[in-house]
PDB file of C-alpha atoms in Angstrom:
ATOM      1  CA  UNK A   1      36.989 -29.735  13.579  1.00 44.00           C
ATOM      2  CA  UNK A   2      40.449 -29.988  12.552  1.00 48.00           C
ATOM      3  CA  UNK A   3      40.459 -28.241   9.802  1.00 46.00           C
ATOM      4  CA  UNK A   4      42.357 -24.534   8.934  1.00 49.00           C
ATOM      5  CA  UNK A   5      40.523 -21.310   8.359  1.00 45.00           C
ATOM      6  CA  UNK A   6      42.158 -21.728   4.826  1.00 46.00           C
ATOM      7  CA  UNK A   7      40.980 -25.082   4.316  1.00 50.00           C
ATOM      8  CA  UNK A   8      37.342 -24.071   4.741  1.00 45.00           C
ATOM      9  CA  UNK A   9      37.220 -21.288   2.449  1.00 45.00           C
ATOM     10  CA  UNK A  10      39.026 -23.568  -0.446  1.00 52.00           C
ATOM     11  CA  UNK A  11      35.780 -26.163   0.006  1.00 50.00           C
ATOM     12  CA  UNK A  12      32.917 -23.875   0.965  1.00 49.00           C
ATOM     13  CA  UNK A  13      30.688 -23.115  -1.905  1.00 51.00           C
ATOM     14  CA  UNK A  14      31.244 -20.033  -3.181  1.00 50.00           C
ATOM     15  CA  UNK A  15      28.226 -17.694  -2.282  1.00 45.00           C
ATOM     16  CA  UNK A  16      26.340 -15.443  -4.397  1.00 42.00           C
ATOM     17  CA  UNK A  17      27.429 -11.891  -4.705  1.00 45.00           C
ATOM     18  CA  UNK A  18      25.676  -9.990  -2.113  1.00 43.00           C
ATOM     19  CA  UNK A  19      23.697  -7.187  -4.236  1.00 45.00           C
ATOM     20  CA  UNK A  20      21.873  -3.715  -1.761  1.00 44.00           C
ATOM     21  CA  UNK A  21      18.599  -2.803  -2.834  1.00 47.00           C
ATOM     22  CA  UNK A  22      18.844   0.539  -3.932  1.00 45.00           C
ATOM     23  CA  UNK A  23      15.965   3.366  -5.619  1.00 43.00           C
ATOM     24  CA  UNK A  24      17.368   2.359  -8.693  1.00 44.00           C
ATOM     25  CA  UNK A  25      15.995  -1.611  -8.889  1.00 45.00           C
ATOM     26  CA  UNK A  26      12.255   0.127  -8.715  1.00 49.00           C
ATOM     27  CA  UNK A  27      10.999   2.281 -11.449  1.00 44.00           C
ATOM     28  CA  UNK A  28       8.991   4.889  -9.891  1.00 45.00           C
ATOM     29  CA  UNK A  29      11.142   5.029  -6.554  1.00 45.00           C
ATOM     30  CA  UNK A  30      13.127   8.288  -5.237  1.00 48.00           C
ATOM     31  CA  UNK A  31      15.501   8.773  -2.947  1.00 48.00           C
ATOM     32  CA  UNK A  32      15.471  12.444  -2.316  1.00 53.00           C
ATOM     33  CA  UNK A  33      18.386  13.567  -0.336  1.00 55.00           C
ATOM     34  CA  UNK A  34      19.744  10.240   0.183  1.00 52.00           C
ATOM     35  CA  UNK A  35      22.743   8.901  -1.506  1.00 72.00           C
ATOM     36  CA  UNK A  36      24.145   5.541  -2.136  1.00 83.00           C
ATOM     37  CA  UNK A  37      22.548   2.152  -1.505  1.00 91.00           C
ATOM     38  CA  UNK A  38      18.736   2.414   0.398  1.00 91.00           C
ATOM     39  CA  UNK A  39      16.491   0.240   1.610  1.00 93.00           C
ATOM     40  CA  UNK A  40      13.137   1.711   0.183  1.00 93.00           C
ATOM     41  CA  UNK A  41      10.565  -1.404   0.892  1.00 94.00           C
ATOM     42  CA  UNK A  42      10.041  -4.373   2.729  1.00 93.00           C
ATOM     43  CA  UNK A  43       8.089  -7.369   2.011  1.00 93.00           C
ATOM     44  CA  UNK A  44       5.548  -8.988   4.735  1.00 92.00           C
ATOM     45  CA  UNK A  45       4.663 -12.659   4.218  1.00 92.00           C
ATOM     46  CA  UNK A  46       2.448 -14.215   6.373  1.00 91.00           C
ATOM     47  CA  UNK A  47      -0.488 -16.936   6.518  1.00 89.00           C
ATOM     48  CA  UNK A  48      -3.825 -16.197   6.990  1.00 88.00           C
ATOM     49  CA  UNK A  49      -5.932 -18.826   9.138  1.00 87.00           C
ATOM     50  CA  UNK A  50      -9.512 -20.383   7.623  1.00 82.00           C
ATOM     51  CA  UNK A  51     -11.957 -18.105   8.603  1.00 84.00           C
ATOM     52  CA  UNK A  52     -15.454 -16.605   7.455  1.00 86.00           C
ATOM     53  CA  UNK A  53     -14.034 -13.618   6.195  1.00 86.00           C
ATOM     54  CA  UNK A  54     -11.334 -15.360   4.394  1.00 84.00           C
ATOM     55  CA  UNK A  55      -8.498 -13.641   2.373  1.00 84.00           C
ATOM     56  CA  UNK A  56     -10.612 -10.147   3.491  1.00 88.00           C
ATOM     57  CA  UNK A  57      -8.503 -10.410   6.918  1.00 88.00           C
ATOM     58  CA  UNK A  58      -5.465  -9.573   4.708  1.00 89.00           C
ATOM     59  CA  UNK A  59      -7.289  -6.890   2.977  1.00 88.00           C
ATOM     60  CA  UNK A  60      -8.424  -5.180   6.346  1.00 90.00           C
ATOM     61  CA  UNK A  61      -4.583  -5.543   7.423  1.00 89.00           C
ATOM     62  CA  UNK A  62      -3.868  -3.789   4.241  1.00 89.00           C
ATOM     63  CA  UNK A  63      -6.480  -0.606   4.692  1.00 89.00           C
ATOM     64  CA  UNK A  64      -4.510  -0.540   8.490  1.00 90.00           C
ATOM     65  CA  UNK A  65      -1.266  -0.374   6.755  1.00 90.00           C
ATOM     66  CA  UNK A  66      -2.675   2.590   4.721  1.00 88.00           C
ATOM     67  CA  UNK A  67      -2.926   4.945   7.243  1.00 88.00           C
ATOM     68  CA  UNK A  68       0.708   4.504   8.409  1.00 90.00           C
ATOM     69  CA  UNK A  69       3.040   7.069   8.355  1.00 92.00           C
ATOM     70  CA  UNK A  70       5.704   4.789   7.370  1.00 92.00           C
ATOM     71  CA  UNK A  71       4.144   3.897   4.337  1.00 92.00           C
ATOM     72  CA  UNK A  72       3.429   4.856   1.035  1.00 91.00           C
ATOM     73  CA  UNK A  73       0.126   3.041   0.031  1.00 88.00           C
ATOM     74  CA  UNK A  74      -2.836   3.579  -2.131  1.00 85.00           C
ATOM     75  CA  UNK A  75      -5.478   2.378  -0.278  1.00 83.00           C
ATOM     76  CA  UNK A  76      -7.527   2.266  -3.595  1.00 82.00           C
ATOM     77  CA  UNK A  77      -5.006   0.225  -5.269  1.00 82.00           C
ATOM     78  CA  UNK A  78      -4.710  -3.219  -3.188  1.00 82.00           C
ATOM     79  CA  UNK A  79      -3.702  -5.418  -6.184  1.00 81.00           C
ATOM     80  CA  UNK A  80      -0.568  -3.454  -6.197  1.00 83.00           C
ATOM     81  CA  UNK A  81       0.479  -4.212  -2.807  1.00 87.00           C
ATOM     82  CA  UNK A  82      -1.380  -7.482  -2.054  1.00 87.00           C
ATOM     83  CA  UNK A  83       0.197 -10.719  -3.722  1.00 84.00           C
ATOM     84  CA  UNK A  84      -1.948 -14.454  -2.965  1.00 77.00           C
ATOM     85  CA  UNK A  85      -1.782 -17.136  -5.352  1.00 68.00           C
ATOM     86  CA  UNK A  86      -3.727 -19.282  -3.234  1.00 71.00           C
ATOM     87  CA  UNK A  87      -7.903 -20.037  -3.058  1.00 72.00           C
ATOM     88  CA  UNK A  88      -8.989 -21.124   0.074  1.00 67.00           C
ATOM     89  CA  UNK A  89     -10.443 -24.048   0.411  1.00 74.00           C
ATOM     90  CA  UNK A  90     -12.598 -26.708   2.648  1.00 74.00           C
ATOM     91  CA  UNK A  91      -9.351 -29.017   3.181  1.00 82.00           C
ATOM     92  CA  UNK A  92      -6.477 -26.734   3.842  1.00 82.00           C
ATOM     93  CA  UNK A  93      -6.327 -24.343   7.148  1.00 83.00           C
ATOM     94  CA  UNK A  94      -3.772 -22.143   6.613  1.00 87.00           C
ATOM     95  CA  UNK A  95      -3.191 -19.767   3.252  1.00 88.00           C
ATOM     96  CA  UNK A  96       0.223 -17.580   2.265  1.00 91.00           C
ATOM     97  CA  UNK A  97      -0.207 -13.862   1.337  1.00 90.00           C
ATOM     98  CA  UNK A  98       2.811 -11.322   0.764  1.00 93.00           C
ATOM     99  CA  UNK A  99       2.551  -7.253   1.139  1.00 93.00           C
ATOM    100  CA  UNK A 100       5.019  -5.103  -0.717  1.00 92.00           C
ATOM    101  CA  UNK A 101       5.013  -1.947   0.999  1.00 93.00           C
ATOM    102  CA  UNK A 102       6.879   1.158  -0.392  1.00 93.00           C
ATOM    103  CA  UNK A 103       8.699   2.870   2.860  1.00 93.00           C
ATOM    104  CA  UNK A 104       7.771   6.560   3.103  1.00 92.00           C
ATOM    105  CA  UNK A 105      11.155   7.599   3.732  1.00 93.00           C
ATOM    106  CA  UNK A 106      14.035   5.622   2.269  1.00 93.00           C
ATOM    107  CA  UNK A 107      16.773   4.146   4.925  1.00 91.00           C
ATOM    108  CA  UNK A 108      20.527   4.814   4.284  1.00 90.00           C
ATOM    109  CA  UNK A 109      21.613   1.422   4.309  1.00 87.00           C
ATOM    110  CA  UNK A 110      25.171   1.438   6.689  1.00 82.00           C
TER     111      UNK A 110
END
């Protein structure tokens, strides 16, 4: 309040550089027919809630995932996609997990 347009870009903190993902940042990615920047993945992260099954819910979520047709995933190879640092225990409830799933078909990004 009160203060110019100018004024506010002199004392906001300069942001980061904003960088695309492109096929380039991942070895092993193509982008057949598609040129310039792509969005080629996308990252789920999500809790899991304490349970008898435990961290096999997100495994079962994973073998879904598999059959996609948006998806490139080796269903035999769930340590590739599956990232959990955390062991489930009697005293917490709720436990992180992250998917990185390759996208079949790369997206142009605008």
């Amino acid at each position: 309040m009160g203060v110019s347009e100018k004024r506010i870009v002199e004392i906001a903190p300069n942001p980061p550089p904003v960088t695309s993902p492109s096929s380039a940042a991942r070895p092993g990615t193509k982008a057949a027919g598609v040129g310039g920047p792509v969005i080629d993945g996308i990252i789920v992260r999500g809790l899991y809630l304490l349970n008898p099954k435990q961290q096999e819910v997100v495994v079962d979520y994973f073998r879904n995932l598999a059959s996609s047709p948006f998806f490139t995933i080796d269903a035999k190879n769930p340590d590739r996609v599956i990232k959990s640092n955390s062991v489930p225990t009697e005293t917490e409830w709720a436990f992180p997990y992250e998917l990185r799933l390759d996208l079949r078909k790369p997206l142009k990004l605008p």
